[in-house]
C-alpha positions as protocol buffer text, in pm:
chain_id: "A"
residue {
  index: 1
  type: UNK
  ca { x: -2572 y: 3541 z: -5451 }
}
residue {
  index: 2
  type: UNK
  ca { x: -2759 y: 3585 z: -5150 }
}
residue {
  index: 3
  type: UNK
  ca { x: -3046 y: 3241 z: -5068 }
}
residue {
  index: 4
  type: UNK
  ca { x: -3348 y: 3284 z: -4887 }
}
residue {
  index: 5
  type: UNK
  ca { x: -3364 y: 3115 z: -4596 }
}
residue {
  index: 6
  type: UNK
  ca { x: -3655 y: 2799 z: -4857 }
}
residue {
  index: 7
  type: UNK
  ca { x: -3380 y: 2843 z: -5051 }
}
residue {
  index: 8
  type: UNK
  ca { x: -3169 y: 2724 z: -4838 }
}
residue {
  index: 9
  type: UNK
  ca { x: -3330 y: 2437 z: -4640 }
}
residue {
  index: 10
  type: UNK
  ca { x: -3373 y: 2328 z: -4998 }
}
residue {
  index: 11
  type: UNK
  ca { x: -3001 y: 2333 z: -5090 }
}
residue {
  index: 12
  type: UNK
  ca { x: -2805 y: 2176 z: -4778 }
}
residue {
  index: 13
  type: UNK
  ca { x: -3063 y: 1880 z: -4766 }
}
residue {
  index: 14
  type: UNK
  ca { x: -2925 y: 1862 z: -5080 }
}
residue {
  index: 15
  type: UNK
  ca { x: -2652 y: 1873 z: -4981 }
}
residue {
  index: 16
  type: UNK
  ca { x: -2639 y: 1637 z: -4727 }
}
residue {
  index: 17
  type: UNK
  ca { x: -2810 y: 1360 z: -4936 }
}
residue {
  index: 18
  type: UNK
  ca { x: -2525 y: 1422 z: -5152 }
}
residue {
  index: 19
  type: UNK
  ca { x: -2330 y: 1341 z: -4837 }
}
residue {
  index: 20
  type: UNK
  ca { x: -2549 y: 1061 z: -4779 }
}
residue {
  index: 21
  type: UNK
  ca { x: -2498 y: 939 z: -5093 }
}
residue {
  index: 22
  type: UNK
  ca { x: -2132 y: 860 z: -5095 }
}
residue {
  index: 23
  type: UNK
  ca { x: -2210 y: 634 z: -4770 }
}
residue {
  index: 24
  type: UNK
  ca { x: -2492 y: 421 z: -4893 }
}
residue {
  index: 25
  type: UNK
  ca { x: -2745 y: 557 z: -4804 }
}
residue {
  index: 26
  type: UNK
  ca { x: -3050 y: 777 z: -4870 }
}
residue {
  index: 27
  type: UNK
  ca { x: -3118 y: 991 z: -4603 }
}
residue {
  index: 28
  type: UNK
  ca { x: -3468 y: 1155 z: -4466 }
}
residue {
  index: 29
  type: UNK
  ca { x: -3424 y: 1486 z: -4285 }
}
residue {
  index: 30
  type: UNK
  ca { x: -3650 y: 1542 z: -4028 }
}
residue {
  index: 31
  type: UNK
  ca { x: -3807 y: 1998 z: -3969 }
}
residue {
  index: 32
  type: UNK
  ca { x: -3638 y: 1986 z: -3661 }
}
residue {
  index: 33
  type: UNK
  ca { x: -3265 y: 1836 z: -3773 }
}
residue {
  index: 34
  type: UNK
  ca { x: -3307 y: 2048 z: -4093 }
}
residue {
  index: 35
  type: UNK
  ca { x: -3299 y: 2379 z: -3861 }
}
residue {
  index: 36
  type: UNK
  ca { x: -2990 y: 2316 z: -3697 }
}
residue {
  index: 37
  type: UNK
  ca { x: -2809 y: 2167 z: -4006 }
}
residue {
  index: 38
  type: UNK
  ca { x: -2890 y: 2533 z: -4111 }
}
residue {
  index: 39
  type: UNK
  ca { x: -2757 y: 2700 z: -3882 }
}
residue {
  index: 40
  type: UNK
  ca { x: -2448 y: 2487 z: -3781 }
}
residue {
  index: 41
  type: UNK
  ca { x: -2318 y: 2507 z: -4186 }
}
residue {
  index: 42
  type: UNK
  ca { x: -2408 y: 2900 z: -4184 }
}
residue {
  index: 43
  type: UNK
  ca { x: -2092 y: 2993 z: -4203 }
}
residue {
  index: 44
  type: UNK
  ca { x: -1921 y: 2741 z: -4442 }
}
residue {
  index: 45
  type: UNK
  ca { x: -2211 y: 2859 z: -4685 }
}
residue {
  index: 46
  type: UNK
  ca { x: -2119 y: 3244 z: -4649 }
}
residue {
  index: 47
  type: UNK
  ca { x: -1754 y: 3212 z: -4665 }
}
residue {
  index: 48
  type: UNK
  ca { x: -1743 y: 2836 z: -4954 }
}
residue {
  index: 49
  type: UNK
  ca { x: -2046 y: 2822 z: -5072 }
}
residue {
  index: 50
  type: UNK
  ca { x: -2223 y: 2459 z: -5087 }
}
residue {
  index: 51
  type: UNK
  ca { x: -1818 y: 2326 z: -5110 }
}
residue {
  index: 52
  type: UNK
  ca { x: -1779 y: 2448 z: -4721 }
}
residue {
  index: 53
  type: UNK
  ca { x: -2147 y: 2312 z: -4633 }
}
residue {
  index: 54
  type: UNK
  ca { x: -2059 y: 1949 z: -4787 }
}
residue {
  index: 55
  type: UNK
  ca { x: -1727 y: 1983 z: -4572 }
}
residue {
  index: 56
  type: UNK
  ca { x: -1887 y: 2083 z: -4245 }
}
residue {
  index: 57
  type: UNK
  ca { x: -2198 y: 1796 z: -4274 }
}
residue {
  index: 58
  type: UNK
  ca { x: -1910 y: 1557 z: -4395 }
}
residue {
  index: 59
  type: UNK
  ca { x: -1795 y: 1722 z: -3994 }
}
residue {
  index: 60
  type: UNK
  ca { x: -2096 y: 1586 z: -3827 }
}
residue {
  index: 61
  type: UNK
  ca { x: -2217 y: 1320 z: -3988 }
}
residue {
  index: 62
  type: UNK
  ca { x: -1949 y: 1066 z: -4102 }
}
residue {
  index: 63
  type: UNK
  ca { x: -1895 y: 849 z: -3809 }
}
residue {
  index: 64
  type: UNK
  ca { x: -2314 y: 814 z: -3790 }
}
residue {
  index: 65
  type: UNK
  ca { x: -2276 y: 750 z: -4187 }
}
residue {
  index: 66
  type: UNK
  ca { x: -1982 y: 545 z: -4123 }
}
residue {
  index: 67
  type: UNK
  ca { x: -2200 y: 300 z: -3823 }
}
residue {
  index: 68
  type: UNK
  ca { x: -2484 y: 327 z: -3999 }
}
residue {
  index: 69
  type: UNK
  ca { x: -2290 y: 150 z: -4344 }
}
residue {
  index: 70
  type: UNK
  ca { x: -2140 y: -117 z: -4181 }
}
residue {
  index: 71
  type: UNK
  ca { x: -2413 y: -237 z: -4051 }
}
residue {
  index: 72
  type: UNK
  ca { x: -2579 y: -232 z: -4420 }
}
residue {
  index: 73
  type: UNK
  ca { x: -2841 y: -3 z: -4405 }
}
residue {
  index: 74
  type: UNK
  ca { x: -2963 y: 166 z: -4668 }
}
residue {
  index: 75
  type: UNK
  ca { x: -3251 y: 472 z: -4527 }
}
residue {
  index: 76
  type: UNK
  ca { x: -3172 y: 648 z: -4257 }
}
residue {
  index: 77
  type: UNK
  ca { x: -3322 y: 997 z: -4095 }
}
residue {
  index: 78
  type: UNK
  ca { x: -3137 y: 1247 z: -4033 }
}
residue {
  index: 79
  type: UNK
  ca { x: -3261 y: 1419 z: -3660 }
}
residue {
  index: 80
  type: UNK
  ca { x: -3171 y: 1565 z: -3336 }
}
residue {
  index: 81
  type: UNK
  ca { x: -3084 y: 1419 z: -3015 }
}
residue {
  index: 82
  type: UNK
  ca { x: -3058 y: 1679 z: -2713 }
}
residue {
  index: 83
  type: UNK
  ca { x: -2819 y: 1957 z: -2873 }
}
residue {
  index: 84
  type: UNK
  ca { x: -2674 y: 1715 z: -3108 }
}
residue {
  index: 85
  type: UNK
  ca { x: -2768 y: 1596 z: -3501 }
}
residue {
  index: 86
  type: UNK
  ca { x: -2787 y: 1242 z: -3582 }
}
residue {
  index: 87
  type: UNK
  ca { x: -2772 y: 1063 z: -3877 }
}
residue {
  index: 88
  type: UNK
  ca { x: -3026 y: 666 z: -3689 }
}
residue {
  index: 89
  type: UNK
  ca { x: -3163 y: 404 z: -3928 }
}
residue {
  index: 90
  type: UNK
  ca { x: -3503 y: 438 z: -4057 }
}
residue {
  index: 91
  type: UNK
  ca { x: -3746 y: 237 z: -3909 }
}
residue {
  index: 92
  type: UNK
  ca { x: -3913 y: 3 z: -4158 }
}
């Protein structure tokens, strides 16, 4: 089953939020970061489906998620800083 671009983006957001939830984080994904995340997970999605995407998201963001969890942050944004995806505390 091949998904169109909108479905791929929606599924990627759902999976990113699911990974973040493991660390007690509610995640907001900025559009620019979403585009990069879809690109970064594309090969894993093609080869391994959703499980591969979740593993890749974990590889990319676990350090940030652990750092935020250690700071007792509950809400985060996924942003693109330069060419790097980064989870940052949601200013509230």
